[in-house]
PDB file of C-alpha atoms and ligand atoms in Angstrom:
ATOM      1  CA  UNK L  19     179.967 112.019 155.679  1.00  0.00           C
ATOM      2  CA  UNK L  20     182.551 114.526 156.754  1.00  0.00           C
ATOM      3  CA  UNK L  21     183.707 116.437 153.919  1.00  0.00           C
ATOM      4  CA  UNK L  22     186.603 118.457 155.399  1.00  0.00           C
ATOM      5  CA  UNK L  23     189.567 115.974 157.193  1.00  0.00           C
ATOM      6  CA  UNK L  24     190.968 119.327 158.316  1.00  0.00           C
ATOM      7  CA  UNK L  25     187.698 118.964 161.443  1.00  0.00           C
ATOM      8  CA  UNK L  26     188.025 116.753 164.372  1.00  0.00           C
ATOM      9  CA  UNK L  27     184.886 117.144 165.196  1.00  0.00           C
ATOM     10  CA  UNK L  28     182.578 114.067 165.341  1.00  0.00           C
ATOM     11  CA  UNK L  29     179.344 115.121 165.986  1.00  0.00           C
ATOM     12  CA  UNK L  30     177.902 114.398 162.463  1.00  0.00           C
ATOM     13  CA  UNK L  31     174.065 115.593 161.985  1.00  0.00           C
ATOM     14  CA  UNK L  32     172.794 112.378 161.123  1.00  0.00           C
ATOM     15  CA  UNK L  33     174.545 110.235 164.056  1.00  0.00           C
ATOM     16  CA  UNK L  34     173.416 112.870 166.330  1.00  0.00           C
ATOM     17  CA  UNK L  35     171.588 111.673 170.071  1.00  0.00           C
ATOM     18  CA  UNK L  36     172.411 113.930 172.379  1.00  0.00           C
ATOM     19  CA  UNK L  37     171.432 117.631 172.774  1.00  0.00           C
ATOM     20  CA  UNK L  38     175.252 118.212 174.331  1.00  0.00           C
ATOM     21  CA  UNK L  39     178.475 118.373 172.758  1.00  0.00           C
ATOM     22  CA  UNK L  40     180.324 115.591 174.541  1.00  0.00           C
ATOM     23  CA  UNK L  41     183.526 117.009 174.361  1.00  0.00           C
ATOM     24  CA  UNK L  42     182.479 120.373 175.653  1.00  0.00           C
ATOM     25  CA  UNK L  43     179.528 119.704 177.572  1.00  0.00           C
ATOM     26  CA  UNK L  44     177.782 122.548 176.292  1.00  0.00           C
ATOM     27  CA  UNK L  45     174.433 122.925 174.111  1.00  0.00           C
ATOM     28  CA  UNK L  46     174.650 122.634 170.425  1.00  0.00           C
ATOM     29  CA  UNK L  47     174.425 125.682 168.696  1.00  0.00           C
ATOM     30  CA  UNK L  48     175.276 125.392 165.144  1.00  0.00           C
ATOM     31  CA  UNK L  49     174.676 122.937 162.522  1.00  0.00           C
ATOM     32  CA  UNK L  50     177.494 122.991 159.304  1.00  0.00           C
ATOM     33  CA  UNK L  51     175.815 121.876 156.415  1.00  0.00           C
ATOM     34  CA  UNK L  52     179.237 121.176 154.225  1.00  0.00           C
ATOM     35  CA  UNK L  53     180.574 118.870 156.672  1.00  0.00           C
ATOM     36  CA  UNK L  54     176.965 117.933 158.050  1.00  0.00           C
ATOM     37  CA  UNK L  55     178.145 118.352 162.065  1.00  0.00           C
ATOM     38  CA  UNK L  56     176.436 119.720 164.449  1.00  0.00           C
ATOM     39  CA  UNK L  57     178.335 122.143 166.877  1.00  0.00           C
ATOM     40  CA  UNK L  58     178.238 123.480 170.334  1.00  0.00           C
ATOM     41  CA  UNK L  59     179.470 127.371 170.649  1.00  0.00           C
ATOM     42  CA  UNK L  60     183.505 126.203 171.521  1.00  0.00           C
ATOM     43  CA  UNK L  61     183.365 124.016 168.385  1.00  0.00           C
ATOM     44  CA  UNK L  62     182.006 126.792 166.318  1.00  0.00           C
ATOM     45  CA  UNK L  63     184.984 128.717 167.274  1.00  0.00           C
ATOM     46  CA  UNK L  64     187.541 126.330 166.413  1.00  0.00           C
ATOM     47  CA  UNK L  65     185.506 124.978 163.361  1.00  0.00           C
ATOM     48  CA  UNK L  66     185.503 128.507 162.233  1.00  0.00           C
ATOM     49  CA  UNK L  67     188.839 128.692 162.442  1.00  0.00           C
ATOM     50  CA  UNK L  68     189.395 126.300 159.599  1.00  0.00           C
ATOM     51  CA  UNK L  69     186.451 126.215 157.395  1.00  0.00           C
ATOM     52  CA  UNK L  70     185.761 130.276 157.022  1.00  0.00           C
ATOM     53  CA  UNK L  71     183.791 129.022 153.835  1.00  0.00           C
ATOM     54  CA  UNK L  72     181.607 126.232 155.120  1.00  0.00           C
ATOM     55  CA  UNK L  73     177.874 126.592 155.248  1.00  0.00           C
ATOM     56  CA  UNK L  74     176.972 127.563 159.157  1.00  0.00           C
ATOM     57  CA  UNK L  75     173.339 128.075 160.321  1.00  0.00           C
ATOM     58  CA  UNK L  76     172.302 128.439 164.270  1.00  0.00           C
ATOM     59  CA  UNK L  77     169.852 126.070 165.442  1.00  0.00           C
ATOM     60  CA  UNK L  78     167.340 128.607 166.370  1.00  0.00           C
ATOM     61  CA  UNK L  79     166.983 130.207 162.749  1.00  0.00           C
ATOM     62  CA  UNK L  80     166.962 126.602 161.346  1.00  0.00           C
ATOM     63  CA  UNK L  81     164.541 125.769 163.890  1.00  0.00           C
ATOM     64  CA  UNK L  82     162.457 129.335 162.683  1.00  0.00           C
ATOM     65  CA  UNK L  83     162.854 128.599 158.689  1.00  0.00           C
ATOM     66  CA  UNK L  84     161.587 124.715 159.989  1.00  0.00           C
ATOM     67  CA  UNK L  85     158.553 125.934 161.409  1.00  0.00           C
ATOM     68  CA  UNK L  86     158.172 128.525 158.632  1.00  0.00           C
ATOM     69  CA  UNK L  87     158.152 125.579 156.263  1.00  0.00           C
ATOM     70  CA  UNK L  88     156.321 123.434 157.795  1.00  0.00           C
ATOM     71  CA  UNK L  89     153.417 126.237 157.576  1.00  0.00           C
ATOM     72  CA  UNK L  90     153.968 126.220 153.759  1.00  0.00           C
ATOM     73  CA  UNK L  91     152.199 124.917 150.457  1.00  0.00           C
ATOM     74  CA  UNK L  92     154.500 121.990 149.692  1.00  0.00           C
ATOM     75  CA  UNK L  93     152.740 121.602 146.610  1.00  0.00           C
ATOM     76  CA  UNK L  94     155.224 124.169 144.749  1.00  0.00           C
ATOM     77  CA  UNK L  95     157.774 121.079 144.407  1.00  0.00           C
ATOM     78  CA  UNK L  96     155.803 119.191 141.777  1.00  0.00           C
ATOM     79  CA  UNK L  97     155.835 122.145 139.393  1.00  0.00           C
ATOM     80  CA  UNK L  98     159.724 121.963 137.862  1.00  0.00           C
ATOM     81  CA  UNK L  99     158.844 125.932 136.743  1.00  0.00           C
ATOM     82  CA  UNK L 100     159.130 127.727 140.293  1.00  0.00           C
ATOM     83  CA  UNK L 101     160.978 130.337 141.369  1.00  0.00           C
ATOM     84  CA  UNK L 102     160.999 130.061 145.040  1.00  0.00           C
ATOM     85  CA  UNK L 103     162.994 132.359 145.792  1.00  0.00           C
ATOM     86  CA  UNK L 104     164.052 132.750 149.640  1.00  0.00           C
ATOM     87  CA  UNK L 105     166.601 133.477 152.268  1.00  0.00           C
ATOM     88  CA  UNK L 106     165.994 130.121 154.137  1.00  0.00           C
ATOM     89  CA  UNK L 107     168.855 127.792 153.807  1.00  0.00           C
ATOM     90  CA  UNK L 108     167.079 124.488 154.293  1.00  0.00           C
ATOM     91  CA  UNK L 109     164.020 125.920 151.637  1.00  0.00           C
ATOM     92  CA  UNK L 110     166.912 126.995 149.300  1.00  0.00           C
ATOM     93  CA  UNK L 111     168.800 123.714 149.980  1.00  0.00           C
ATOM     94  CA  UNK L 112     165.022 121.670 149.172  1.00  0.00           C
ATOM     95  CA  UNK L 113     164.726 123.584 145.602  1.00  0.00           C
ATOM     96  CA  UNK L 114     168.293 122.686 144.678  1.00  0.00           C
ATOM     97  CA  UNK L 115     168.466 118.827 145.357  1.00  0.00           C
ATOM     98  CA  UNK L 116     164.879 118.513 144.244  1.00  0.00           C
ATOM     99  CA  UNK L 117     165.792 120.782 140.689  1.00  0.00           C
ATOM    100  CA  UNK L 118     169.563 118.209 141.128  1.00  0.00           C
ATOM    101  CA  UNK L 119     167.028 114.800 141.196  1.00  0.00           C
ATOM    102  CA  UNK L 120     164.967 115.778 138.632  1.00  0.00           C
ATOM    103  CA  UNK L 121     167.832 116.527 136.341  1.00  0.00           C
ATOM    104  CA  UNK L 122     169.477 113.073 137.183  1.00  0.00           C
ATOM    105  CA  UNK L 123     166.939 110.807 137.001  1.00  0.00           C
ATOM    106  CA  UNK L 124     166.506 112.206 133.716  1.00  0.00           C
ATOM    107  CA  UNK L 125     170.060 111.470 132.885  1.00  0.00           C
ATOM    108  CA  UNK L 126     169.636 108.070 134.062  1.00  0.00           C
ATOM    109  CA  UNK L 127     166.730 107.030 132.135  1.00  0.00           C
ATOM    110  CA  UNK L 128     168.206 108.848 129.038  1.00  0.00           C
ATOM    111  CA  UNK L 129     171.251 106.967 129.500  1.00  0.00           C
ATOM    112  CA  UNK L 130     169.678 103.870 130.377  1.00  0.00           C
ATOM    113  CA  UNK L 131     167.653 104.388 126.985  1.00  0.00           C
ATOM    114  CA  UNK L 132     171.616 104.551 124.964  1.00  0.00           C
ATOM    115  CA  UNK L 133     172.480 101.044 126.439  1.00  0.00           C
ATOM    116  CA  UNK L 134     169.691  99.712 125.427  1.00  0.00           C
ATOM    117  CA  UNK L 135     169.615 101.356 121.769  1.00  0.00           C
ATOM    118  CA  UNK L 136     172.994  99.746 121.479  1.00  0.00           C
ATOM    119  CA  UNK L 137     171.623  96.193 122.561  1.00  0.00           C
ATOM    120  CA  UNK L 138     168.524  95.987 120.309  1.00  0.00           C
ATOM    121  CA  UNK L 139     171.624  97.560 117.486  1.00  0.00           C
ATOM    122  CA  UNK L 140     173.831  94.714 118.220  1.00  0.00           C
ATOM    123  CA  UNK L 141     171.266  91.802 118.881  1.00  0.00           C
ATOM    124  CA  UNK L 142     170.045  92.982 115.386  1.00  0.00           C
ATOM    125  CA  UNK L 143     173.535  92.551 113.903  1.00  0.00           C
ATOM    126  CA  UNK L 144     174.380  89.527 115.751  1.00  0.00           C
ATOM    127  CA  UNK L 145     171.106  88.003 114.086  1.00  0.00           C
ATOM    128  CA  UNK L 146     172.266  89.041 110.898  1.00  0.00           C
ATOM    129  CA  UNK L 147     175.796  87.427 111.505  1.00  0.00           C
ATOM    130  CA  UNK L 148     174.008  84.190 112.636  1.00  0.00           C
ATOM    131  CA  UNK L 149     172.304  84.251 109.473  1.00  0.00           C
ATOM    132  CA  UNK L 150     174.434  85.110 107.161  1.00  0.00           C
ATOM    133  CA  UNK L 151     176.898  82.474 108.375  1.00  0.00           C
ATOM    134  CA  UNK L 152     174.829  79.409 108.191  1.00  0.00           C
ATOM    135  CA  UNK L 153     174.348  81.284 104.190  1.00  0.00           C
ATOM    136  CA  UNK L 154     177.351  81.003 103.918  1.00  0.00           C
ATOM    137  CA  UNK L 155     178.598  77.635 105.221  1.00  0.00           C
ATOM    138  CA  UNK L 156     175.293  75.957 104.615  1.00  0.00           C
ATOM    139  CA  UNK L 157     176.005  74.748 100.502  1.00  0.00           C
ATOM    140  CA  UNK L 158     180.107  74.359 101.504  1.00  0.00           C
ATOM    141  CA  UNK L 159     178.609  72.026 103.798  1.00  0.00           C
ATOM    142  CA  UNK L 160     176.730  70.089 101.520  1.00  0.00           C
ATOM    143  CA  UNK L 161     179.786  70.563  99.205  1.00  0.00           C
ATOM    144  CA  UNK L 162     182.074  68.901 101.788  1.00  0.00           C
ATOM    145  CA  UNK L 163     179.441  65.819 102.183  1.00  0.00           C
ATOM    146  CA  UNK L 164     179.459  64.766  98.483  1.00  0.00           C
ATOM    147  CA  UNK L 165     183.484  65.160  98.230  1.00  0.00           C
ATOM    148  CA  UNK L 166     183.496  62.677 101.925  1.00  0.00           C
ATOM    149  CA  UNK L 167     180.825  60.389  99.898  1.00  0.00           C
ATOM    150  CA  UNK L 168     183.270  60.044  96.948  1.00  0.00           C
ATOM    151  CA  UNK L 169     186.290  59.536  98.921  1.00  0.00           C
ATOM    152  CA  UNK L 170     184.828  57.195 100.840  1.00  0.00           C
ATOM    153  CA  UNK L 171     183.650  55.000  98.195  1.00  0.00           C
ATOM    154  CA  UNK L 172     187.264  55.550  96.813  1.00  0.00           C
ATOM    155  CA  UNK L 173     188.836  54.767  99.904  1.00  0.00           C
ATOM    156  CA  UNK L 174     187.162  51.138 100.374  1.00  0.00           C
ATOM    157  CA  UNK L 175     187.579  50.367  96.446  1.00  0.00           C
ATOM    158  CA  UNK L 176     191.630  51.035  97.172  1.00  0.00           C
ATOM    159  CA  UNK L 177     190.684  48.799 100.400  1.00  0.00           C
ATOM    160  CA  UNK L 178     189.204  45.780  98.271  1.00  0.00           C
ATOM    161  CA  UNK L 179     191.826  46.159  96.016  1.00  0.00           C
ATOM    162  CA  UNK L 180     194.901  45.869  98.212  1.00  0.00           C
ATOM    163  CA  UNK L 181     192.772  43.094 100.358  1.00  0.00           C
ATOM    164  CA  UNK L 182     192.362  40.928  96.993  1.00  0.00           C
ATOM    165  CA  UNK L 183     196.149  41.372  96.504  1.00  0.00           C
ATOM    166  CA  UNK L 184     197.558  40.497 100.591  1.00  0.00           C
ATOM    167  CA  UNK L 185     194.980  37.558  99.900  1.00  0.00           C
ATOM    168  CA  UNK L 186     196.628  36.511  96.716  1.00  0.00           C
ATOM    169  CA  UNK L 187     200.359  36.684  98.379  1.00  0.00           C
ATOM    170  CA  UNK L 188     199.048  34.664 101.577  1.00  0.00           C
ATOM    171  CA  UNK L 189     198.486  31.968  99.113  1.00  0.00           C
ATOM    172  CA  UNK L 190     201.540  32.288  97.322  1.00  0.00           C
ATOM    173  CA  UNK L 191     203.361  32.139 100.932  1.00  0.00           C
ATOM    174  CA  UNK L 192     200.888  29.674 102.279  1.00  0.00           C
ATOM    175  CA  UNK L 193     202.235  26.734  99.266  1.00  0.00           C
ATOM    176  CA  UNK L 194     205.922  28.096  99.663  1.00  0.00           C
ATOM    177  CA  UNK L 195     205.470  27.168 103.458  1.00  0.00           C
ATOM    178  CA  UNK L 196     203.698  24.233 102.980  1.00  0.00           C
ATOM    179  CA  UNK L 197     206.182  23.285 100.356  1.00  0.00           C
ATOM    180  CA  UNK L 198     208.960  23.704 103.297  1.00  0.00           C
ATOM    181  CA  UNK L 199     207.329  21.339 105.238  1.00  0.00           C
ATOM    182  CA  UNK L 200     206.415  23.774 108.455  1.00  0.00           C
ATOM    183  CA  UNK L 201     203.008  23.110 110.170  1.00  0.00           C
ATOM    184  CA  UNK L 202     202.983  26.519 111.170  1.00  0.00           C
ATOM    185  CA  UNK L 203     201.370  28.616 108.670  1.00  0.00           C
ATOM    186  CA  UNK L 204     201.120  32.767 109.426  1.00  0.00           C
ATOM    187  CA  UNK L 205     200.211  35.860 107.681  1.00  0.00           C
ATOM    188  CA  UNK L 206     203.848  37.849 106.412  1.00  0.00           C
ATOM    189  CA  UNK L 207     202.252  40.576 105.171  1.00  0.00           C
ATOM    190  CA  UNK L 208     199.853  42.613 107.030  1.00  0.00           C
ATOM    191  CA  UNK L 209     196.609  44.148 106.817  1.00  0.00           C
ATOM    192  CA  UNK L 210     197.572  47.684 106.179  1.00  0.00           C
ATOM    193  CA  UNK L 211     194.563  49.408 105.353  1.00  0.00           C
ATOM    194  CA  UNK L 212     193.202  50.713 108.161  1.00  0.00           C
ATOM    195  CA  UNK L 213     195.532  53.012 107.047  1.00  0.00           C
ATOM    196  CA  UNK L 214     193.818  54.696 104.360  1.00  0.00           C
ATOM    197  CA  UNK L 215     191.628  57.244 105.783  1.00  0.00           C
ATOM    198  CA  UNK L 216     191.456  61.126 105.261  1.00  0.00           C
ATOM    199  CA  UNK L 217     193.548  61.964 108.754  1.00  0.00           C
ATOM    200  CA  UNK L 218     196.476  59.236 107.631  1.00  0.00           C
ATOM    201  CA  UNK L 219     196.063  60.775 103.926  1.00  0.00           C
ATOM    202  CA  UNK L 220     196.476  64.567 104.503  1.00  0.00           C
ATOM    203  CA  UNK L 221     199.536  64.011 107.363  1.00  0.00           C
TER     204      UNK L 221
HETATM  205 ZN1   ZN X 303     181.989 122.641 158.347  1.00  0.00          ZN
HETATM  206 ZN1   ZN X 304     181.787 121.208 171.320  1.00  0.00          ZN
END
């Protein structure tokens, strides 16, 4: 809360519980509204010391302009067109942050309103991506299918084929090793065509 590090005092306005300064033990006097502390007369001396420029008001005129306000029409904050004009800090201090709110939230929904102008932009153009990709891919796709259908069907042909031939050597071997008299009887050459497939092809 304490604006100014250059102020050892800690008796901030809104921490406040006693009607002494503890350090002091005298009354409060003052109240600083830049560094929001609240001081007796001996910290008003050495606070003024420092902070020539800070916003000072005694107690009792705050305590007047409170009383003063609370006598007034508050209804002259709901029209953004006054000109209060007055000498009263806290009255002058009401106009400003209530003028300051209205101005921000305004900002804030305005701003709020950009995000979400950019959203419903991109959500439209991430839509239209989506779209136009499956456009895109979609007869590739069906491109890619018929080519797989072919090579497939080419694929197990070349299968058949090289099956019918390992068959036809097996028998060739089979007589040659029955014709050397050996009871055991084995495949030499291998089935190899598990290795014909688009991954084995293309490496
Ligand atoms: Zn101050
Ligand atoms: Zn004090």
């Amino acid at each position: 809360m304490n604006k100014n590090s250059n102020n050892s005092n800690n008796n901030y306005i809104n921490q406040i519980t006693e009607t002494k300064c503890s350090e002091h033990e005298k009354e409060f006097e003052y109240l600083c509204f830049t560094c929001n502390s609240i001081l007796c007369s001996k910290c008003f001396f050495n606070h003024y010391k420092s902070n020539k420029d800070h916003d000072v008001e005694s107690i009792d005129e705050i305590k007047k302009n409170l009383n003063n306000l609370s006598n007034n029409d508050y209804s002259y904050l709901n029209n953004s067109n006054h000109n209060y004009k007055t000498d009263n800090y806290i009255q002058n201090r009401i106009n400003y942050i209530w003028t300051s709110i209205k101005r921000l939230s305004y900002q804030y929904t305005s701003l709020g309103d950009k995000v979400t102008e950019i959203s419903n932009h991109f959500e439209k153009l991430h839509q239209f991506l989506i779209v136009e990709e499956h456009r895109l891919k979609k007869p590739i796709s069906i491109d890619q299918d018929t080519v797989k259908e072919d090579l497939d069907k080419q694929l197990n042909e070349l299968k058949s084929i090289i099956n019918i031939i390992n068959f036809n050597n097996n028998n060739i071997n089979k007589k040659e090793v029955e014709l050397d008299d050996d009871n055991q009887v084995k495949s030499i050459v291998e089935d190899t065509t598990d290795l014909y497939s688009i991954s084995t092809i293309n490496s």
